[in-house]
Short mmCIF file of C-alpha atoms and ligand atoms in Angstrom, two decimals:
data_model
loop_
_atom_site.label_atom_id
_atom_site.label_comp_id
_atom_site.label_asym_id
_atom_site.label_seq_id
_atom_site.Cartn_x
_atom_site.Cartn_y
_atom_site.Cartn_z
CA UNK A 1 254.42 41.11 36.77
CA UNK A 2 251.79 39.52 38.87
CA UNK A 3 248.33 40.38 37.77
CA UNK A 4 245.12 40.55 40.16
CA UNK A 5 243.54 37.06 41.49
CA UNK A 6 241.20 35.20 38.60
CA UNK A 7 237.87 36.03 40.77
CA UNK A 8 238.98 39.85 41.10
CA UNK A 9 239.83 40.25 37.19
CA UNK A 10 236.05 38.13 36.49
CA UNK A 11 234.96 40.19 38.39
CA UNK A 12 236.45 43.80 36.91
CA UNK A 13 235.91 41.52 33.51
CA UNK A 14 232.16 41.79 33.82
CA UNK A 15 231.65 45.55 35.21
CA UNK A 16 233.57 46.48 31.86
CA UNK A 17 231.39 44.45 29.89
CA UNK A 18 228.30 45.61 31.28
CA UNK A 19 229.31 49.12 31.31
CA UNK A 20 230.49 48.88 27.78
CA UNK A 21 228.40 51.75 25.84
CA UNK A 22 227.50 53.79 28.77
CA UNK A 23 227.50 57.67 28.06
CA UNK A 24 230.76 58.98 29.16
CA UNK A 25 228.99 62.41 30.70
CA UNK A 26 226.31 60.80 33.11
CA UNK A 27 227.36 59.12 36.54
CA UNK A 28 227.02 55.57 37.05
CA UNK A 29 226.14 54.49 41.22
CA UNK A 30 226.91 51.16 42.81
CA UNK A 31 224.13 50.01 45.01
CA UNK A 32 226.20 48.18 47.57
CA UNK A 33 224.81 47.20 51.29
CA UNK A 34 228.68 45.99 52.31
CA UNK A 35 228.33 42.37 51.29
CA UNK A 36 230.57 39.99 49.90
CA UNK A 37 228.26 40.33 46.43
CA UNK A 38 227.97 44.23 45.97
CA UNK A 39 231.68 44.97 48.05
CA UNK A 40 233.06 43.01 45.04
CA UNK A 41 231.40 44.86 42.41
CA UNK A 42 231.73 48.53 44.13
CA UNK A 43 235.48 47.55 43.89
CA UNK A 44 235.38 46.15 40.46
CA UNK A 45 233.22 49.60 39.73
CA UNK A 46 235.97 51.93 41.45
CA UNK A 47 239.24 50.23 39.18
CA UNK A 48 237.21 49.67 36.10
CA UNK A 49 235.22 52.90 35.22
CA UNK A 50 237.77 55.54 35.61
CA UNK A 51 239.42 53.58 33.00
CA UNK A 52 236.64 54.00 30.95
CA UNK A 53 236.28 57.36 31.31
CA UNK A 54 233.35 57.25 33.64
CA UNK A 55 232.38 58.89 36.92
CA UNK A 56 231.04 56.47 39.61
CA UNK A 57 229.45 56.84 42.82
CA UNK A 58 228.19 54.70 45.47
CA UNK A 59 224.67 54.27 47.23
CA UNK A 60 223.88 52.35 50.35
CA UNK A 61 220.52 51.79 52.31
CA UNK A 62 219.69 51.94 55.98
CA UNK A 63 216.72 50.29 56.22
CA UNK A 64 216.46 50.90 59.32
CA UNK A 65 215.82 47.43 60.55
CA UNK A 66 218.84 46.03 62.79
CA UNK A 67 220.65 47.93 65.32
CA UNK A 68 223.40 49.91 64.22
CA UNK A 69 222.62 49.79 60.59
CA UNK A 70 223.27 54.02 60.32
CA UNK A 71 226.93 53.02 61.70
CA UNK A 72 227.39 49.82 59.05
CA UNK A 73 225.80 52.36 56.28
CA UNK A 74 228.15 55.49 57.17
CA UNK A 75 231.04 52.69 56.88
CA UNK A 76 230.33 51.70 53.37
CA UNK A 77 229.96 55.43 52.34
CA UNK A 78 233.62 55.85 53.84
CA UNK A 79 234.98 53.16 52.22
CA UNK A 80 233.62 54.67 48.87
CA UNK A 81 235.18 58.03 49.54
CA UNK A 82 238.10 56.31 50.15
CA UNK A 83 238.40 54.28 46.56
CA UNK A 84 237.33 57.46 45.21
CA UNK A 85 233.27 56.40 44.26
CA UNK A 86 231.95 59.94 44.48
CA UNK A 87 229.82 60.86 45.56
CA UNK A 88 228.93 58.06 48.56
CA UNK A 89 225.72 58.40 49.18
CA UNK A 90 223.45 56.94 52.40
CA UNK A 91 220.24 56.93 52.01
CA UNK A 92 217.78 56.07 55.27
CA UNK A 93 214.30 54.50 54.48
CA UNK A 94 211.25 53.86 56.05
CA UNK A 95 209.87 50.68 55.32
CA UNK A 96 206.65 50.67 57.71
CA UNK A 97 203.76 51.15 56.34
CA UNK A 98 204.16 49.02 52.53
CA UNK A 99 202.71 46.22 51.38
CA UNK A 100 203.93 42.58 51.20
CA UNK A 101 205.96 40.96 53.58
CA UNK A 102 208.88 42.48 55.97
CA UNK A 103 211.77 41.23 53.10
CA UNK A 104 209.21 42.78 50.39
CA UNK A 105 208.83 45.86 51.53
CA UNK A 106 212.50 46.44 52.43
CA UNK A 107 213.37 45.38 48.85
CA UNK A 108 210.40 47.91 47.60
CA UNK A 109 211.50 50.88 49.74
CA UNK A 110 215.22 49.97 48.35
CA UNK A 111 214.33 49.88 44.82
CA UNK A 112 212.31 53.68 45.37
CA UNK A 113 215.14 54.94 47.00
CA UNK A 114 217.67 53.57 44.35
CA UNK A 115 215.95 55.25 41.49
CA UNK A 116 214.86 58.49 43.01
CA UNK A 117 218.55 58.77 43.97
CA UNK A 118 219.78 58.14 40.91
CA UNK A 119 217.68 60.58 39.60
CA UNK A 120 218.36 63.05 41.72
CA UNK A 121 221.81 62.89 40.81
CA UNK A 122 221.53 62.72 37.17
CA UNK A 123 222.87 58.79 37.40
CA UNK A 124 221.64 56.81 34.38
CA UNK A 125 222.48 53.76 35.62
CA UNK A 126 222.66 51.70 39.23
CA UNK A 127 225.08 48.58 38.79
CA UNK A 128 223.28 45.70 41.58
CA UNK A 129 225.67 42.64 42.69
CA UNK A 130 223.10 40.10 42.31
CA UNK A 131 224.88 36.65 41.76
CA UNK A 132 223.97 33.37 40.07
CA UNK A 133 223.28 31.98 43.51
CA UNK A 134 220.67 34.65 43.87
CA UNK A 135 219.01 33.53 40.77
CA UNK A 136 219.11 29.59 41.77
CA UNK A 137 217.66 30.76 45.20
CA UNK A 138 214.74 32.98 43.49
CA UNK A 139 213.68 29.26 40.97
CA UNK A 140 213.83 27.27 44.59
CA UNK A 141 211.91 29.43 46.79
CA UNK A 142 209.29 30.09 43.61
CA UNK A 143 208.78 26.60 42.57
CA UNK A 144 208.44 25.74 46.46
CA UNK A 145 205.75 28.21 46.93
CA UNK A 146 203.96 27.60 43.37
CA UNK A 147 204.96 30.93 42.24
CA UNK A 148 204.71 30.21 38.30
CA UNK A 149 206.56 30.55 36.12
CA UNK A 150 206.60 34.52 36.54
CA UNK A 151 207.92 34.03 40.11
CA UNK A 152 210.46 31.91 38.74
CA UNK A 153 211.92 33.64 36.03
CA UNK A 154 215.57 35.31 36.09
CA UNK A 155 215.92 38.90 37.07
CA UNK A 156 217.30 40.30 33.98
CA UNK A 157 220.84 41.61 33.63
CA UNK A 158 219.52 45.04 32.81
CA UNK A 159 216.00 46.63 33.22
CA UNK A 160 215.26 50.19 32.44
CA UNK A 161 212.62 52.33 34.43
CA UNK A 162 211.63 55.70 33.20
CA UNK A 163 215.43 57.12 32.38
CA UNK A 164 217.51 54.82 34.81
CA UNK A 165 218.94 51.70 33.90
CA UNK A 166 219.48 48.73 36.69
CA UNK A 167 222.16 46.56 35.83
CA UNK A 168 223.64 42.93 37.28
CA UNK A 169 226.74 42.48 36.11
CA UNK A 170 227.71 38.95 38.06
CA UNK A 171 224.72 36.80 37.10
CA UNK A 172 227.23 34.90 36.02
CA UNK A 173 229.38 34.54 38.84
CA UNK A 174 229.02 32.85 41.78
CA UNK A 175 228.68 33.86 45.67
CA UNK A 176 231.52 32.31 46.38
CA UNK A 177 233.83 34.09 43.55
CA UNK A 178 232.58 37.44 45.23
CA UNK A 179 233.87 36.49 48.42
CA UNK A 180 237.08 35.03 46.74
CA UNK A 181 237.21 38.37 44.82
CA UNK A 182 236.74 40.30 48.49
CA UNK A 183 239.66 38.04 50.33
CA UNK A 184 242.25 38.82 47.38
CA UNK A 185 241.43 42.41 47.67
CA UNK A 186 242.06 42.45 51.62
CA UNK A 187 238.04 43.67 52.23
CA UNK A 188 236.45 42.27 54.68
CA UNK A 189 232.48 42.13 53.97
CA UNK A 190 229.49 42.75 56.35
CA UNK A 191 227.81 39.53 56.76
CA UNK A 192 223.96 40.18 56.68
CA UNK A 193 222.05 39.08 60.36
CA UNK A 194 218.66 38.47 57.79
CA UNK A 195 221.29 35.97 55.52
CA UNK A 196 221.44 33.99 58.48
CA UNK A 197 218.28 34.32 60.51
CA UNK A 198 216.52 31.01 59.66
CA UNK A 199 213.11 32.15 60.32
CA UNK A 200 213.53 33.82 56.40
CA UNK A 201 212.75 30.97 53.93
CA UNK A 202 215.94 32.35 51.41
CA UNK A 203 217.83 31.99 54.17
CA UNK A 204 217.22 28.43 54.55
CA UNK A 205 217.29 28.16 50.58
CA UNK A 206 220.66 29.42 51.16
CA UNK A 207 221.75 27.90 54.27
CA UNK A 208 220.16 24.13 53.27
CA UNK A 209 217.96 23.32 50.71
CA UNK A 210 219.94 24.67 47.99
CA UNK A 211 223.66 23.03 49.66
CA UNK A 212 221.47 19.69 49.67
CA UNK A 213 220.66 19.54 46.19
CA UNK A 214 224.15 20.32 45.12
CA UNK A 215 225.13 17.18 47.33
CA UNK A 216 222.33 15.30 45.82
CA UNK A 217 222.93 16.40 42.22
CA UNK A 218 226.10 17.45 42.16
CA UNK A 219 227.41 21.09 41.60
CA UNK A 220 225.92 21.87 37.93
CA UNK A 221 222.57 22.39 39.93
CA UNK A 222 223.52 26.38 40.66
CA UNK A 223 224.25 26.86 37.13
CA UNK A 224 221.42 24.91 35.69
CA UNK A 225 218.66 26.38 38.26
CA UNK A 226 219.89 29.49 36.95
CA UNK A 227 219.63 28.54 32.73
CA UNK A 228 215.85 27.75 34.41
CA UNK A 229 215.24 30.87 35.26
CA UNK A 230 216.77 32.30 31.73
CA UNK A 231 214.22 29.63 29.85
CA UNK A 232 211.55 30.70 31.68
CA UNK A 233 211.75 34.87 31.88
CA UNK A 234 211.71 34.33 27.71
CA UNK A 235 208.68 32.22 27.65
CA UNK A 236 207.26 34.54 30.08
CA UNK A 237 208.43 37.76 27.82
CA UNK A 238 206.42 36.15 25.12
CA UNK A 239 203.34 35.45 26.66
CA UNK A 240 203.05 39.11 28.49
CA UNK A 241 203.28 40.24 25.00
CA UNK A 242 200.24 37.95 23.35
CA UNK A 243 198.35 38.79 26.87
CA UNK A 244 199.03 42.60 26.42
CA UNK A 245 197.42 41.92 22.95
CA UNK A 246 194.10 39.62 24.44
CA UNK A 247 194.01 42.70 26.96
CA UNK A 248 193.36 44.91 24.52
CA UNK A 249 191.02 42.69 22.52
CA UNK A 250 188.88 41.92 25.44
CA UNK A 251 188.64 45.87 26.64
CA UNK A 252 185.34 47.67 26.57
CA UNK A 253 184.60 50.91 27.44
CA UNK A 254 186.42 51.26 30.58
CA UNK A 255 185.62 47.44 31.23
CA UNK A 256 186.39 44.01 30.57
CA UNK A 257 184.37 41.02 28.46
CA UNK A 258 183.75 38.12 30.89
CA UNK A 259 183.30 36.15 27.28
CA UNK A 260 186.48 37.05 25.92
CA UNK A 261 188.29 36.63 29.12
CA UNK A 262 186.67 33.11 29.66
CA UNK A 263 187.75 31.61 25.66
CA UNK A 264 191.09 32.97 26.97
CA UNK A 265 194.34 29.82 27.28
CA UNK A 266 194.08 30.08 31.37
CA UNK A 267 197.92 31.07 30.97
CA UNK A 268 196.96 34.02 28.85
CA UNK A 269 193.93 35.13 31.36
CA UNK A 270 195.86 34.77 33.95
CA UNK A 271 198.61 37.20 32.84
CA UNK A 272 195.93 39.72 31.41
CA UNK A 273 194.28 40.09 34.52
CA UNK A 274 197.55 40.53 35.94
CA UNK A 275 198.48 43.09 33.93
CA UNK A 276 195.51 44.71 33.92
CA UNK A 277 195.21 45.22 37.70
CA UNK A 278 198.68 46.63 37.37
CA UNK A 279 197.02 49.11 35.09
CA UNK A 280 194.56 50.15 37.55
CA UNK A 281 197.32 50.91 40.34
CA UNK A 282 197.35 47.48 42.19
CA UNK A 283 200.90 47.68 43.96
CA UNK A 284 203.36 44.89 42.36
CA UNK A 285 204.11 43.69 45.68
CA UNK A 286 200.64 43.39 46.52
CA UNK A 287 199.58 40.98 43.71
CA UNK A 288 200.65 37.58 44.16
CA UNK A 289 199.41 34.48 42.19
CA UNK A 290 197.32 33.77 44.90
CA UNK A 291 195.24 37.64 44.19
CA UNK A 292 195.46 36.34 40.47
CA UNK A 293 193.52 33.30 41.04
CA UNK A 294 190.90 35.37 42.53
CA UNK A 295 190.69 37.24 40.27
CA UNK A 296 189.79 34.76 37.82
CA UNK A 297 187.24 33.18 40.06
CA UNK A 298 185.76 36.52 40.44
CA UNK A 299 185.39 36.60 36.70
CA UNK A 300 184.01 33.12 36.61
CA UNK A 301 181.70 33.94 39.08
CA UNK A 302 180.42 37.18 37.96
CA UNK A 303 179.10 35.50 35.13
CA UNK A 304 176.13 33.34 37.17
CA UNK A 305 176.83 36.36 39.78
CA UNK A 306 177.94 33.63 42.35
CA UNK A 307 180.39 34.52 45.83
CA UNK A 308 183.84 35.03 46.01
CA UNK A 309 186.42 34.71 48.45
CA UNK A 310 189.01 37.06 48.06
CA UNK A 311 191.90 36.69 49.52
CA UNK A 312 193.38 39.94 52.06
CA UNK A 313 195.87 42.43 49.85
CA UNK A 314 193.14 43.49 47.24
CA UNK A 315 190.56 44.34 49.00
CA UNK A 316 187.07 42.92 47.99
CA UNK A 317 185.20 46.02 47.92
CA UNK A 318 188.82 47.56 45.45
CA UNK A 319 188.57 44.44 43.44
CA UNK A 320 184.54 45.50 43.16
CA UNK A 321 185.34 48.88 42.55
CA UNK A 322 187.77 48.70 39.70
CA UNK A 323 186.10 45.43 37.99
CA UNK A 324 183.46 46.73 36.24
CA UNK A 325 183.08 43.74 34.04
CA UNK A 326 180.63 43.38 31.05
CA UNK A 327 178.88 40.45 30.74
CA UNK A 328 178.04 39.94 27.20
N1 LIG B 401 221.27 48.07 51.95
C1 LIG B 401 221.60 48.10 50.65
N2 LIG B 401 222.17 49.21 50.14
C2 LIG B 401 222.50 49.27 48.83
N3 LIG B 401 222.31 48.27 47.97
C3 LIG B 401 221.77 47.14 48.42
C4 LIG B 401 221.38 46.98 49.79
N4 LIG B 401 220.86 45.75 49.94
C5 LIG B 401 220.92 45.16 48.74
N5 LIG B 401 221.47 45.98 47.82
C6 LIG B 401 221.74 45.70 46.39
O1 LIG B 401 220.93 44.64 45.95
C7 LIG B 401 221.74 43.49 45.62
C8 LIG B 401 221.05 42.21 46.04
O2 LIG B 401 220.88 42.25 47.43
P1 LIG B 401 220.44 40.98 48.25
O3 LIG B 401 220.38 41.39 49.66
O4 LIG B 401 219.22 40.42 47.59
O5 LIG B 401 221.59 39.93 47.92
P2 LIG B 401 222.99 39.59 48.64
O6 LIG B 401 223.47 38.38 47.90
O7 LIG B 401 222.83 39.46 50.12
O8 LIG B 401 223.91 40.85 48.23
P3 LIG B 401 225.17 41.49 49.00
O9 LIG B 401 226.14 40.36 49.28
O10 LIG B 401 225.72 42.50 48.05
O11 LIG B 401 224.60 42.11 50.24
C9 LIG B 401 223.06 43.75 46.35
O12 LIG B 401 224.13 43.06 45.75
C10 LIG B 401 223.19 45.24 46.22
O13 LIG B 401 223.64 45.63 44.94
#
């Protein structure tokens, strides 16, 4: 007996890992936009969990944003019907109006819609096809733009927010396995426009810089861009953790101590401010490094009550507003 191709049985290999545990009586949904990535997982999803014993479903996003999306989006839902993910779900979102860049607020508005659909439909978890090429591309485009190393660490294989679990089961694999996987199941994946657009910088990580480093360097790069990333979301899981603890240290009353703040490691006042205008409702998407830095300046400053430039995003007179720092 011939089994399935090596990329599909990876593949179906590391949806059964990852769902491994899951409780048998909630439903698990497969965030899939039709690519090569998520079309090989939704499969993977649709042969693996009713072996399990599990009920999946499938979600998929019109953003709205190219021509004929509602048409590519119905498509996807059919083809989930039709492999029996139940329910297939399209969801349409609006992403006008959110902060952060065109491909930030699309991936904002996604992630909202992904988790109020899953709750809505008592799903515990959403499975996300995010590869290992994803992850290299994520280290390039941070280190290029002097993200830190926040920017630059992995996306984790599983997060949980408030009751829903997001999992990646093919950080390990790579782009091309998915479309190998897709071939040697006769599906035929939609190929993004954005993916290929070269006025989006990840598309000409993807398209170029990343292709030219693997020529350079040879073809460990993917792999070892991605170990990176791993490195560096640890470190950065252990210094949110001290910060969260110099945080707390350096509150008073509802304000912070410029003194305690300024004997701060830079790395740890960095993240504390951070995470503290988090606390006080500053949109994730909206804080950059860049708002960081100001931040600390504006501390500096406040100190010999000198100017500050803020950058636009948090808004000078917000930044006022919520700083109420004590200068003892
Ligand atoms: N429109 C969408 N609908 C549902 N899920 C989506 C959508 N767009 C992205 N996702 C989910 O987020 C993951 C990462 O998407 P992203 O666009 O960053 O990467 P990608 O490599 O282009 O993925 P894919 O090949 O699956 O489109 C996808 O694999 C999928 O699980």
């Amino acid at each position: 007996m011939v089994g399935p191709a090596p990329t599909v049985a990876a593949t179906r290999v590391a949806v059964r890992r990852m769902l491994h545990g899951i409780r048998k009586d909630a439903l698990v949904l497969v965030a899939c936009s039709g690519g090569a990535d998520s079309l090989a997982l939704a499969a993977a999803t649709a042969f693996v969990a009713p072996r399990m014993g599990l009920r999946a479903g499938l979600i998929t996003i019109d953003h709205g944003l190219q021509d004929g999306s509602d048409r590519r989006a119905s498509a996807v839902a059919a083809w989930g019907e039709s492999v029996d993910l139940r329910p297939s779900i399209v969801v349409s979102v609006d992403v006008s109006g959110r902060p952060g860049g065109p491909e930030a607020a699309a991936r904002e508005a996604r992630y909202d819609a992904l988790l109020d659909t899953a709750r809505a439909h008592d799903a515990n978890s959403v499975l996300l096809g995010h590869t290992r090429d994803d992850q290299a591309e994520t280290v390039l485009l941070a280190l290029a733009r002097g993200a830190g190393p926040r920017g630059m660490a992995a996306m984790p294989d599983r997060r949980d927010v408030e009751g829903v679990a997001l999992l990646r089961p093919l950080l390990d694999m790579s782009r091309d396995e998915t479309r190998k996987a897709c071939a040697a199941m006769g599906l035929e994946p939609w190929e993004d426009p954005h993916n290929l657009d070269p006025s989006y910088a990840r598309s000409r990580v993807r398209a170029s810089a990343l292709p030219s480093l693997v020529d350079a360097l040879g073809p460990g790069v993917v792999s070892n861009l991605a170990r990176t990333a791993r490195l560096l979301a640890q470190d950065a899981e252990a210094l949110d953790v001290l910060a969260a603890e110099e945080l707390e240290r350096s509150m008073i009353d509802e304000g912070l101590s410029v003194a305690m703040l300024e004997a701060l490691l830079p790395a740890l006042r960095a993240r504390a401010l951070h995470s503290w205008a988090l606390s006080l409702g500053c949109s994730p998407a909206a804080l950059s490094h860049r708002h960081v830095t100001a931040l600390e300046a504006l501390v500096t400053a406040w100190h010999g009550q000198g100017a500050v430039h803020l950058p636009g995003g948090i808004r000078a007179a917000r930044v006022a507003g919520i700083l109420r720092v004590v200068t003892d």
